[in-house]
Coordinates of C-alpha atoms in Angstrom, one line a residue:
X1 CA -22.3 -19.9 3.5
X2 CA -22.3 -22.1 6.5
X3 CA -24.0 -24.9 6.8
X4 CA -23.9 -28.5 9.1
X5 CA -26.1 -30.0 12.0
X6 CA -27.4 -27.9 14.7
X7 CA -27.7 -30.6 17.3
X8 CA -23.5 -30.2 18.4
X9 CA -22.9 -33.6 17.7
X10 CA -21.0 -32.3 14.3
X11 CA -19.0 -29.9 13.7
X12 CA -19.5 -27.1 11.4
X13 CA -18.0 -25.1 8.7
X14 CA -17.4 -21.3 8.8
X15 CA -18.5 -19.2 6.2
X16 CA -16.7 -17.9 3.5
X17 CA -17.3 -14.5 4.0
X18 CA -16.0 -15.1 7.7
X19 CA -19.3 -14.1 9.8
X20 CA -19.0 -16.9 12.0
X21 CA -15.3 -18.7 12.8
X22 CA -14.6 -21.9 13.8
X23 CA -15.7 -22.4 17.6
X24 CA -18.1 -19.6 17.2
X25 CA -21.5 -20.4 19.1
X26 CA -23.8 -21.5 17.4
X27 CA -26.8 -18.7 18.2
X28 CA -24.2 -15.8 18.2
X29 CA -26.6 -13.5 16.3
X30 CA -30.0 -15.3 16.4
X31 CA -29.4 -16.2 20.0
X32 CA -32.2 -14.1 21.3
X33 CA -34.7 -16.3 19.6
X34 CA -33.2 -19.2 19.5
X35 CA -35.2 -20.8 22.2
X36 CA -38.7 -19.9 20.5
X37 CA -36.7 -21.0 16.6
X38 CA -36.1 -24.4 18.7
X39 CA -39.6 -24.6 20.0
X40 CA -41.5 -24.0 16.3
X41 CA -38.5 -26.6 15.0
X42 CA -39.7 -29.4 17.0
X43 CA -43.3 -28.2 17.5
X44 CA -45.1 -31.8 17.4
X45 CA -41.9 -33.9 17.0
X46 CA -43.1 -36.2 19.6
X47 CA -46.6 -35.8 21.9
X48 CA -47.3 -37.2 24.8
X49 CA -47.4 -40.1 26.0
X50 CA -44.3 -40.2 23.6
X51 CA -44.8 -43.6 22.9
X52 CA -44.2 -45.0 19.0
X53 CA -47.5 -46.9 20.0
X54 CA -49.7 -43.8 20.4
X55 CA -51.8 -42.9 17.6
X56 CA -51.2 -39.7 17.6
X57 CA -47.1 -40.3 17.2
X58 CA -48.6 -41.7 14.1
X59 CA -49.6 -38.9 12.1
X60 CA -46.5 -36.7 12.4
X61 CA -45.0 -33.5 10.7
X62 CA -47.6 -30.5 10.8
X63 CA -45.7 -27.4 10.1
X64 CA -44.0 -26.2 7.4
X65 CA -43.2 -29.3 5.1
X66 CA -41.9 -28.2 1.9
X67 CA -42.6 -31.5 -0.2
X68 CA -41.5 -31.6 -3.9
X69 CA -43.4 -30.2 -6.4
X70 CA -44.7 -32.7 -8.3
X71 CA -46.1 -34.5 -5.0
X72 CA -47.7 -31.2 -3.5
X73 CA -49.3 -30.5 -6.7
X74 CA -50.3 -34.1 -7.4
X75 CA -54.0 -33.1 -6.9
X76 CA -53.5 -29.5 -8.0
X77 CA -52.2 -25.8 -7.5
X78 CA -51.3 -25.3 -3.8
X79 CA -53.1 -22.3 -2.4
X80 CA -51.7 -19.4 -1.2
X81 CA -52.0 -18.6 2.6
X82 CA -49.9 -18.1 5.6
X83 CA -51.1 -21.0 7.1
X84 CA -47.7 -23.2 7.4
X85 CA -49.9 -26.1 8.5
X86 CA -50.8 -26.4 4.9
X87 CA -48.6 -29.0 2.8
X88 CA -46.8 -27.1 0.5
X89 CA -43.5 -26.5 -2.2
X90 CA -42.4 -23.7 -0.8
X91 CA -42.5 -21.0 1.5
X92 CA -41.9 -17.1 1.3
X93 CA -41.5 -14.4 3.4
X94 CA -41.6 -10.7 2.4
X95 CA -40.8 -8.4 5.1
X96 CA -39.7 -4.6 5.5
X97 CA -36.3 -3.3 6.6
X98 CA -35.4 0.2 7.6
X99 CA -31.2 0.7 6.9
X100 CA -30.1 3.1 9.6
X101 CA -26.5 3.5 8.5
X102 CA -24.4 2.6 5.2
X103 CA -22.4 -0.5 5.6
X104 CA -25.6 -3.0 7.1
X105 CA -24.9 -6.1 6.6
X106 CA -28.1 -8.8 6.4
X107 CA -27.5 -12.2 7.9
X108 CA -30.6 -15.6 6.8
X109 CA -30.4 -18.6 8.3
X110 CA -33.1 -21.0 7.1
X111 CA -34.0 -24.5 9.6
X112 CA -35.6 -27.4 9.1
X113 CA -35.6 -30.8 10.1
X114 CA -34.4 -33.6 8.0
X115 CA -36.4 -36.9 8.2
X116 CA -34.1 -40.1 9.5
X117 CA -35.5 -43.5 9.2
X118 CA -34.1 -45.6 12.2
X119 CA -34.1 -49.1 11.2
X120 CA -33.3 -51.7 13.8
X121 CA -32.2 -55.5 12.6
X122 CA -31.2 -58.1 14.5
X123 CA -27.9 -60.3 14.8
X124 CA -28.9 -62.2 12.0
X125 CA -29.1 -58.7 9.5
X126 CA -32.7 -58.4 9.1
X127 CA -35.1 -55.8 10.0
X128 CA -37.3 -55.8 12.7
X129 CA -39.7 -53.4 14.8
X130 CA -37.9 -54.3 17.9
X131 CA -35.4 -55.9 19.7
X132 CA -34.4 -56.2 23.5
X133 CA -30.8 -56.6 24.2
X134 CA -29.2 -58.7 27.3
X135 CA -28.8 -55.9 29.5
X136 CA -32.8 -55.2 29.2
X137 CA -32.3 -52.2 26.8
X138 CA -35.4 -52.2 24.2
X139 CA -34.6 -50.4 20.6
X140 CA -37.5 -49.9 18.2
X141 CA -37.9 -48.7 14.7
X142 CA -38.7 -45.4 14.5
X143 CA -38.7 -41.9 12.2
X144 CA -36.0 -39.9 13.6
X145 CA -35.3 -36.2 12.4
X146 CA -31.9 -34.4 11.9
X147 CA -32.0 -30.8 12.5
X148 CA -30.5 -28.5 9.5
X149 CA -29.5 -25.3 9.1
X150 CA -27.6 -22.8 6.1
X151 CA -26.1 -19.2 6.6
X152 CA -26.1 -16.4 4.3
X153 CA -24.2 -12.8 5.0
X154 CA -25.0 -10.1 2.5
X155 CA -24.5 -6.6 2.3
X156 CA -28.1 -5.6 3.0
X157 CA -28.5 -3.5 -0.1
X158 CA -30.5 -3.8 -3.5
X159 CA -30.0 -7.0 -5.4
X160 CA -30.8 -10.9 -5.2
X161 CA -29.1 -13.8 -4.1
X162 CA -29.4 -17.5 -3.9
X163 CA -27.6 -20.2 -1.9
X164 CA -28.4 -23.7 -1.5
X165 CA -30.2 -25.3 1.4
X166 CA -31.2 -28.8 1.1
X167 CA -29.4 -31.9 2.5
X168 CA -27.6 -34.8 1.0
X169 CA -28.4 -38.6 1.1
X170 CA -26.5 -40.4 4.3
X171 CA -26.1 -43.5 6.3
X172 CA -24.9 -44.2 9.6
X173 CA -24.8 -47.5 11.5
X174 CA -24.4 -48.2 15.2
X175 CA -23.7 -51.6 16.0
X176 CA -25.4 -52.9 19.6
X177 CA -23.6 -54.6 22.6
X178 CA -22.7 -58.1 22.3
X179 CA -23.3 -59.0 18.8
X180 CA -27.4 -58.5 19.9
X181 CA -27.1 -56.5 16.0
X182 CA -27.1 -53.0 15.1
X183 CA -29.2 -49.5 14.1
X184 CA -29.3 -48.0 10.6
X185 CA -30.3 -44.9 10.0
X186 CA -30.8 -43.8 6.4
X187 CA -31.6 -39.9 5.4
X188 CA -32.5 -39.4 1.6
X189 CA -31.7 -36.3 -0.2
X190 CA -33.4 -33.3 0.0
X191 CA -33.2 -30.7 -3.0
X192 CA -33.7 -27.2 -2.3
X193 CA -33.0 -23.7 -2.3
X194 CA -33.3 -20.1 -0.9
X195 CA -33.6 -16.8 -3.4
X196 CA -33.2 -13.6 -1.7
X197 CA -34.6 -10.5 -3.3
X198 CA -33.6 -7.0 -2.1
X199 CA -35.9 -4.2 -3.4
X200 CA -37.1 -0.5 -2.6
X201 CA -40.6 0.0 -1.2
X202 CA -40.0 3.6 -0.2
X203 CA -37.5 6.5 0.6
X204 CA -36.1 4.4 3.6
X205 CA -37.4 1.3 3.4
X206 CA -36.2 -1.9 1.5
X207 CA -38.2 -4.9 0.7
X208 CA -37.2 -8.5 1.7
X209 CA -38.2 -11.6 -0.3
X210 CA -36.9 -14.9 0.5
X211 CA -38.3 -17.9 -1.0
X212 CA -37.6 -21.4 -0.3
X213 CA -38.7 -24.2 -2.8
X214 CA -37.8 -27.7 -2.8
X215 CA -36.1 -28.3 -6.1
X216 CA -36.5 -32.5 -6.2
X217 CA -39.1 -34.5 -7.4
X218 CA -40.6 -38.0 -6.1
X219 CA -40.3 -41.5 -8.5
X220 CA -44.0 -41.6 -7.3
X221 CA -46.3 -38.7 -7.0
X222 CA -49.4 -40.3 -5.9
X223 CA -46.5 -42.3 -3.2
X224 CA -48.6 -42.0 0.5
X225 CA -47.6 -38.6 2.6
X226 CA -45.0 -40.8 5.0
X227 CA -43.0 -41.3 1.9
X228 CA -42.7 -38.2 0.7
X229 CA -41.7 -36.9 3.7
X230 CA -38.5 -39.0 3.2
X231 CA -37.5 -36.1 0.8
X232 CA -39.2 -32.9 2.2
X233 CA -37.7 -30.3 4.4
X234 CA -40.1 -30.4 7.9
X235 CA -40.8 -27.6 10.0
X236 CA -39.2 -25.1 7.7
X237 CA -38.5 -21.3 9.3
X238 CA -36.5 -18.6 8.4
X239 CA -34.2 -16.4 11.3
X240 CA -33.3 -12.6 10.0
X241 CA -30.5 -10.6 11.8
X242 CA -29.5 -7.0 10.6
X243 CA -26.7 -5.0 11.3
X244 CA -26.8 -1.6 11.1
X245 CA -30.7 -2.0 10.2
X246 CA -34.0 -2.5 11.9
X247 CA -36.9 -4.6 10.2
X248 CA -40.1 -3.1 10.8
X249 CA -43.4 -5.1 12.4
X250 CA -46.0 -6.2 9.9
X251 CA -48.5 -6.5 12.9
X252 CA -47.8 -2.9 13.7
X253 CA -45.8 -1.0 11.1
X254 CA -46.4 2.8 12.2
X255 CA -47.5 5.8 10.4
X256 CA -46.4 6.1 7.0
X257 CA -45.8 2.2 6.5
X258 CA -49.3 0.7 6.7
X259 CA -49.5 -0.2 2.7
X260 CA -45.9 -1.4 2.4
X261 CA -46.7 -3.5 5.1
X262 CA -50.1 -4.7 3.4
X263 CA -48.3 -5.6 0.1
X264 CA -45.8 -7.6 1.8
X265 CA -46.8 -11.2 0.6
X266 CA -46.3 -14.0 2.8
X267 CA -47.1 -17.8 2.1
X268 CA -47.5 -20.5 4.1
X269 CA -45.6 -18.7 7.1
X270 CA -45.2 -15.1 8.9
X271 CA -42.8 -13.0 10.0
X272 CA -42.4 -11.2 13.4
X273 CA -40.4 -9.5 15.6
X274 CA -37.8 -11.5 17.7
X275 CA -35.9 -10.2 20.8
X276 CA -36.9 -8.8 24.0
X277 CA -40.4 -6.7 23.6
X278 CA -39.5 -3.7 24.4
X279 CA -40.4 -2.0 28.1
X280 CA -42.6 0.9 26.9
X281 CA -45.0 0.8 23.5
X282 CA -43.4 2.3 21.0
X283 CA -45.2 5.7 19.3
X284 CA -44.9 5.1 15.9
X285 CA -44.6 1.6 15.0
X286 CA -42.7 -1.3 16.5
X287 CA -39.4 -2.7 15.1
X288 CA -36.6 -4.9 16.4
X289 CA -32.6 -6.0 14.7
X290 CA -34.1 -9.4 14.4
X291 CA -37.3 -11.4 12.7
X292 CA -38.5 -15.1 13.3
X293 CA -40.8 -16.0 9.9
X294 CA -42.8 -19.0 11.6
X295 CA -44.8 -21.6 9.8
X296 CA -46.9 -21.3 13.3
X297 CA -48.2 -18.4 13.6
X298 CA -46.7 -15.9 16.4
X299 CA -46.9 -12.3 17.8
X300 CA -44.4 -9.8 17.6
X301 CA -41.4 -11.1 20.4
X302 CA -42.8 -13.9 21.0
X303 CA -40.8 -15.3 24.3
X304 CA -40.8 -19.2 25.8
X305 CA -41.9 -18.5 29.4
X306 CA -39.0 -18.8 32.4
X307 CA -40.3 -21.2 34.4
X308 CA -40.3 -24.0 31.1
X309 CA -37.4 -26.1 32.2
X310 CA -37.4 -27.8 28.8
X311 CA -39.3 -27.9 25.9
X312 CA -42.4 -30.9 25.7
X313 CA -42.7 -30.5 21.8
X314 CA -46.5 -29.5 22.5
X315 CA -46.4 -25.6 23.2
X316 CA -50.0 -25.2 23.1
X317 CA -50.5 -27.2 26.2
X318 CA -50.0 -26.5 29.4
X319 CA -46.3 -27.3 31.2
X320 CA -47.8 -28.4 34.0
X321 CA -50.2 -30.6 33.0
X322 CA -48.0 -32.5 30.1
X323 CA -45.3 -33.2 33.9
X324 CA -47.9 -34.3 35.7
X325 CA -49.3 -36.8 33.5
X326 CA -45.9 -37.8 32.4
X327 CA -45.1 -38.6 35.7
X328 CA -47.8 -41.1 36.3
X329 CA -47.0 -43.1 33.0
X330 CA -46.5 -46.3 34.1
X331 CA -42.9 -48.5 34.0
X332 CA -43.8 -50.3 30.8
X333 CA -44.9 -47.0 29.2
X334 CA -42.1 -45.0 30.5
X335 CA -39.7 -47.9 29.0
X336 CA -41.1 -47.7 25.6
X337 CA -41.2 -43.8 25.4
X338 CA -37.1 -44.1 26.5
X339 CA -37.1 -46.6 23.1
X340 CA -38.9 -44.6 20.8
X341 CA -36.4 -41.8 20.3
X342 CA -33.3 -39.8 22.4
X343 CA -35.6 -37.2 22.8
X344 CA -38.3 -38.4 24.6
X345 CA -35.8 -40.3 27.0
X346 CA -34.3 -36.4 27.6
X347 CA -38.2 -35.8 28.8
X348 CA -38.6 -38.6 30.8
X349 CA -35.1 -37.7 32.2
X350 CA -36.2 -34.2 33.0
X351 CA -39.5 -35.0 34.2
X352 CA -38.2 -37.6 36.5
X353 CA -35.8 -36.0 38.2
X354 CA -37.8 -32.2 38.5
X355 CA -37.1 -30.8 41.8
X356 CA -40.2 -29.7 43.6
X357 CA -39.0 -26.1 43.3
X358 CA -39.0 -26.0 39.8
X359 CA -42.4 -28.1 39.4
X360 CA -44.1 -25.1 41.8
X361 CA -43.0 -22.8 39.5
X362 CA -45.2 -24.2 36.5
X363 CA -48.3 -23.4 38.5
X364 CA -48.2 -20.2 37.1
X365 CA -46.8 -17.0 37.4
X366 CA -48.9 -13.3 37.3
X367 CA -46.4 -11.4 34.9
X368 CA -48.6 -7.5 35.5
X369 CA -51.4 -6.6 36.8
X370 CA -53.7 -4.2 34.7
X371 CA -57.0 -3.0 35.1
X372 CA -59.4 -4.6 33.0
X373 CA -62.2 -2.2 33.3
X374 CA -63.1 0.2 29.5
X375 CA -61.3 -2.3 27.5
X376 CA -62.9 -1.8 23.9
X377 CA -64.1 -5.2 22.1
X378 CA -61.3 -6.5 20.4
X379 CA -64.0 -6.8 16.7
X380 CA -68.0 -6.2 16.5
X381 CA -69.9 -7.3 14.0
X382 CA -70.2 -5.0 10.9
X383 CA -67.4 -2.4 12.4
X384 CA -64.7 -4.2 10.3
X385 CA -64.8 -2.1 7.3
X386 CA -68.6 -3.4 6.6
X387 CA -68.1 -7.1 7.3
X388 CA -70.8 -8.9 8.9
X389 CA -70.1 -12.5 8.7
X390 CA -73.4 -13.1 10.2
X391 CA -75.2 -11.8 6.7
X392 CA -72.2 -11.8 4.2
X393 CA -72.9 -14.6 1.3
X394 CA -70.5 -15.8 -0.8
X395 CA -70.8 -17.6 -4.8
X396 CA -70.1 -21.3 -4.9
X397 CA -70.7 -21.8 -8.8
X398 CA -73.9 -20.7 -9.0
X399 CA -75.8 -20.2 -6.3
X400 CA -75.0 -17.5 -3.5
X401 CA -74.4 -19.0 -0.1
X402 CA -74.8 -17.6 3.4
X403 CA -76.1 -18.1 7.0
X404 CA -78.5 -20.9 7.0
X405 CA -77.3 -22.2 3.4
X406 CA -77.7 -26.4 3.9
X407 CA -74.3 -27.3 2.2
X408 CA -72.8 -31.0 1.6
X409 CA -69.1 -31.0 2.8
X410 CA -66.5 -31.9 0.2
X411 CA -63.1 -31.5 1.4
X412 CA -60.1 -31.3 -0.7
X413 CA -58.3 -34.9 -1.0
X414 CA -54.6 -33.9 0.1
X415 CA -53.8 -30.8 1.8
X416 CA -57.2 -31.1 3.6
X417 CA -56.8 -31.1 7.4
X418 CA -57.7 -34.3 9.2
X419 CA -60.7 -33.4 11.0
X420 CA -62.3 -32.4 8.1
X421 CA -61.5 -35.5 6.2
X422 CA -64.0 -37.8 8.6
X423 CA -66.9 -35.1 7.2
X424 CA -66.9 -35.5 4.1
X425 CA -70.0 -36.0 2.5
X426 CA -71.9 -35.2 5.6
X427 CA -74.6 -32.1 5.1
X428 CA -74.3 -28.9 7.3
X429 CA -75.6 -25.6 7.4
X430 CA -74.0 -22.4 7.2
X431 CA -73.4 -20.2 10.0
X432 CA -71.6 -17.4 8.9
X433 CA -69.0 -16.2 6.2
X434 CA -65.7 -15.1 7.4
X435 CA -62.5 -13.3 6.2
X436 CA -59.1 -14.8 7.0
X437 CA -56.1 -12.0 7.4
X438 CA -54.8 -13.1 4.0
X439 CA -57.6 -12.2 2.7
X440 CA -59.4 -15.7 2.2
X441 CA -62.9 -16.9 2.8
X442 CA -64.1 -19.4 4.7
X443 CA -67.5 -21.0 5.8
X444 CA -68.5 -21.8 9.5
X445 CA -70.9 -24.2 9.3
X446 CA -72.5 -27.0 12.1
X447 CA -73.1 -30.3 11.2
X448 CA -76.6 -31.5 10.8
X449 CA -76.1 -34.6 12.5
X450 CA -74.1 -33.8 15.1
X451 CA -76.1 -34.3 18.6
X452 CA -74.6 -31.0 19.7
X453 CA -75.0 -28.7 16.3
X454 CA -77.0 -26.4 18.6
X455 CA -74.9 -26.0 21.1
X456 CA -72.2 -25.4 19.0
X457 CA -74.2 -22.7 17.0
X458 CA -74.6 -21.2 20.6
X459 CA -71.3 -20.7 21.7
X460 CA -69.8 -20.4 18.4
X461 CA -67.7 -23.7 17.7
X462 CA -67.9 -24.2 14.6
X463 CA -66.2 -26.4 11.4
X464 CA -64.4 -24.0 7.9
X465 CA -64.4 -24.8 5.0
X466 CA -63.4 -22.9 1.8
X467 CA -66.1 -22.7 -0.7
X468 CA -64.7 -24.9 -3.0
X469 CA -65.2 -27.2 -0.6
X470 CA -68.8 -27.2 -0.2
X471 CA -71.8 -28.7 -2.7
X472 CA -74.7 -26.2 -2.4
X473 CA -78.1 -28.3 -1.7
X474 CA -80.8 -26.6 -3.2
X475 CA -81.6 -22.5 -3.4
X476 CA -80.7 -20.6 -1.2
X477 CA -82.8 -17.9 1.1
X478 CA -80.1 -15.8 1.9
X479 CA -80.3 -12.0 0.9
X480 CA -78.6 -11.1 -3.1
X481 CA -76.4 -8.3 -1.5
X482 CA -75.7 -5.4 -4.5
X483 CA -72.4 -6.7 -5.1
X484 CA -71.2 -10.4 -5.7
X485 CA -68.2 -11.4 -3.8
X486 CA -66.3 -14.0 -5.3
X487 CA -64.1 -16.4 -3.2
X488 CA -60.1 -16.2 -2.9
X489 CA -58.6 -19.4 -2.2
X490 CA -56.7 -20.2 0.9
X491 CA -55.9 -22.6 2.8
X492 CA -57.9 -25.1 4.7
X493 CA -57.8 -24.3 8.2
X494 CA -58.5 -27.0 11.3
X495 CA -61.5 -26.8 13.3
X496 CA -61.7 -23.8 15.8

């Protein structure tokens, strides 16, 4: 097993069984996606304006924390869902594999970051949020994050395996110009492990299972969420590479493979296909030598456009717009950014010196051109095997709830996502019930004091909820439908 930072600033080991030697780069088999693995690792590391100051560099760590178990389940079971925004234990990823020759040999490499507290004290030894040496340079206090990463090379044939993952306790001091004092940066351990299960799920295909679970517990489990994440593995993902194999898409598994693909069980991430999409649709399902399971939820190939020059830890935003505005932060701000952390000084850096060719290029860039005319609607109500969120009702205890049900919002304590924490209590009304792809249910519902519930009833912008998050008010009007559904739990998603 290999194993060591991924950042080149330590060298590391080669594996036992010899599938990568000493000098080896480090993406030599997973080098196709390395640059989306890289994006989902540090996916919200550090927004704009980058600044320790800004609130949102406050609230930190969104995807894939595996906490330990006795935190995460401080206020009850986790639920089930691949939703890797979810705060969690564990994560798993089932996924199919078609063996195309004997000998194939199966190569896991699970990521994550490690959390770093940097600590900076002054001449005299003691801690402080900030210090300013002679030659001008500022140093603050910050929540750094190491990047991590373990190998495993099996023969890719029935059986199971487990390696170790997590990452021991450390601390490293740099000691500042002049005597002005020094930097500590402390890492605590981080307990965990991968199981790797190898099964048949048909005459040529073989099921995958690999589960990671944080194996530690916390001295408090009611401690806040910032110190638990001292201990929990952050932005956990999982790279597959087979040789002499292909795995086979769970978005679009082909003919034959449709319910081997629907009893592949993923939690609190997804797999898809990595590599190049390939130039012509394939006939009978897609399938690729290498898979990306994502706590962020991604199509098949998913690809980090050419024109990025470098990766603004906000992929959901637009290039252009994050280079622009980070341009025009002022030389106080721009300072403090270069304080917070190395990474946002590599921004800054970047940004700074862009030439004007590569800026033009983030205006945008017309990849085909296809006509748009006789495309089908991509869903219609009531054509989804008889859903129709619009009159589907669901039980909450008792009472059967539906569109127009007035509900009082009670979201889950921990694991709830902010925005639906500043709700709770409030009354709404349901809009519609809907389905999730992991088979959970959740409520849209406006808010009945919000200025603009209308408007948001009109256009669709709504708030979900689970059911067990929601207080019926009263009876309901909505139509007994012949059978009762009863909610699966899932996890709570943000606001639409």
């Amino acid at each position: 097993m290999a194993e060591g930072l991924v950042d080149g600033r330590v060298p590391r080991s080669a594996p036992a069984d010899g599938s990568r030697q000493p000098g080896e780069p480090s993406g030599h088999f997973f080098g196709q996606v390395s640059a989306v693995a890289d994006a989902v690792l540090y996916e919200g590391y550090l927004l704009y304006p980058y600044r320790r100051s800004s609130p949102k560099n406050r609230a930190r760590w969104q995807f894939g924390v595996l906490f330990p178990r006795d935190w995460a389940e401080a206020g009850g079971p986790v639920s089930p869902g691949v939703s890797g925004s979810a705060d969690s234990w564990y994560q798993q990823t089932e996924c199919l594999v078609r063996v195309e020759r004997p000998g194939a040999v199966l190569r896991v490499r699970v990521r994550y970051l490690q959390m770093q507290h940097k600590q900076v004290e002054d001449a005299a030894g003691q801690p402080v949020e900030s210090l300013t040496c002679d030659d001008g340079t500022v140093h603050l206090t910050f929540e750094e994050a190491v990047p991590r990463e373990r190998d495993l090379a099996v023969p890719l044939a029935e059986g199971a395996h487990r390696f170790a993952v997590g990452s021991p306790s450390g601390t490293d001091t740099e000691t500042l110009p002049d005597g002005a004092g020094r930097i500590v940066r402390r890492r605590e351990e981080s307990a965990a492990s991968t199981a790797l299960e190898i099964e048949r799920a048909g005459e040529d295909l073989l099921r995958l299972r690999v589960r990671t679970a944080h194996e530690g517990r916390t001295a408090d489990p009611d401690a806040p969420r910032d110190h638990a994440l001292r201990h929990a593995l952050i932005a956990t993902h999982t790279l597959l590479a087979a040789e002499g194999a292909v795995f086979v898409s769970l978005i679009d598994p082909g003919q034959g493979r449709q319910e081997a693909a629907r009893s592949c069980r993923n939690d609190f991430t997804f797999p898809v296909l990595g590599g190049a999409p390939p130039a012509v649709s394939p006939a009978d399902g897609s399938v690729s030598a290498l898979l990306l399971s994502s706590p962020i939820i991604l199509p098949d190939h998913p690809q980090v456009a050419p024109e990025s020059p470098g990766d603004l830890h906000d992929a959901g935003e637009i290039d252009e717009i994050l280079t622009l505005r980070t341009m025009l932060l002022t030389d106080q701000e721009k300072r403090e950014a270069r304080a917070t952390d190395p990474r946002a000084a590599e921004i800054l850096d970047r940004v700074d010196t862009m030439p004007p060719e590569v800026l033009g290029r983030l205006h945008g860039a017309i990849r085909s051109l296809k006509p748009a005319a006789n495309r089908p609607a991509w869903w219609q109500e009531g054509a989804d095997e008889g859903l129709s969120p619009a009159t589907d009702t669901v039980l909450v205890g008792a009472v059967r709830v539906g569109g127009g049900s007035a509900v009082r919002l009670r979201p889950r304590g921990r694991g709830a996502d902010a925005q639906d924490m500043f709700l709770a209590g409030r009354t709404a009304t349901v809009a519609a019930v809907f389905h999730d792809v992991d088979g959970s249910t959740h409520l849209a519902v406006t808010v009945d004091d919000d200025p603009a519930a209308e408007l948001h009833g009109w256009y669709g912008r709504f708030h979900y909820f689970r059911p067990d998050e929601v207080e019926p008010l009263g009876g309901t009007d909505v139509p007994d439908p012949v059978t009762a559904q009863e909610p699966p739990t899932g996890p709570t998603p943000s606001e639409a």
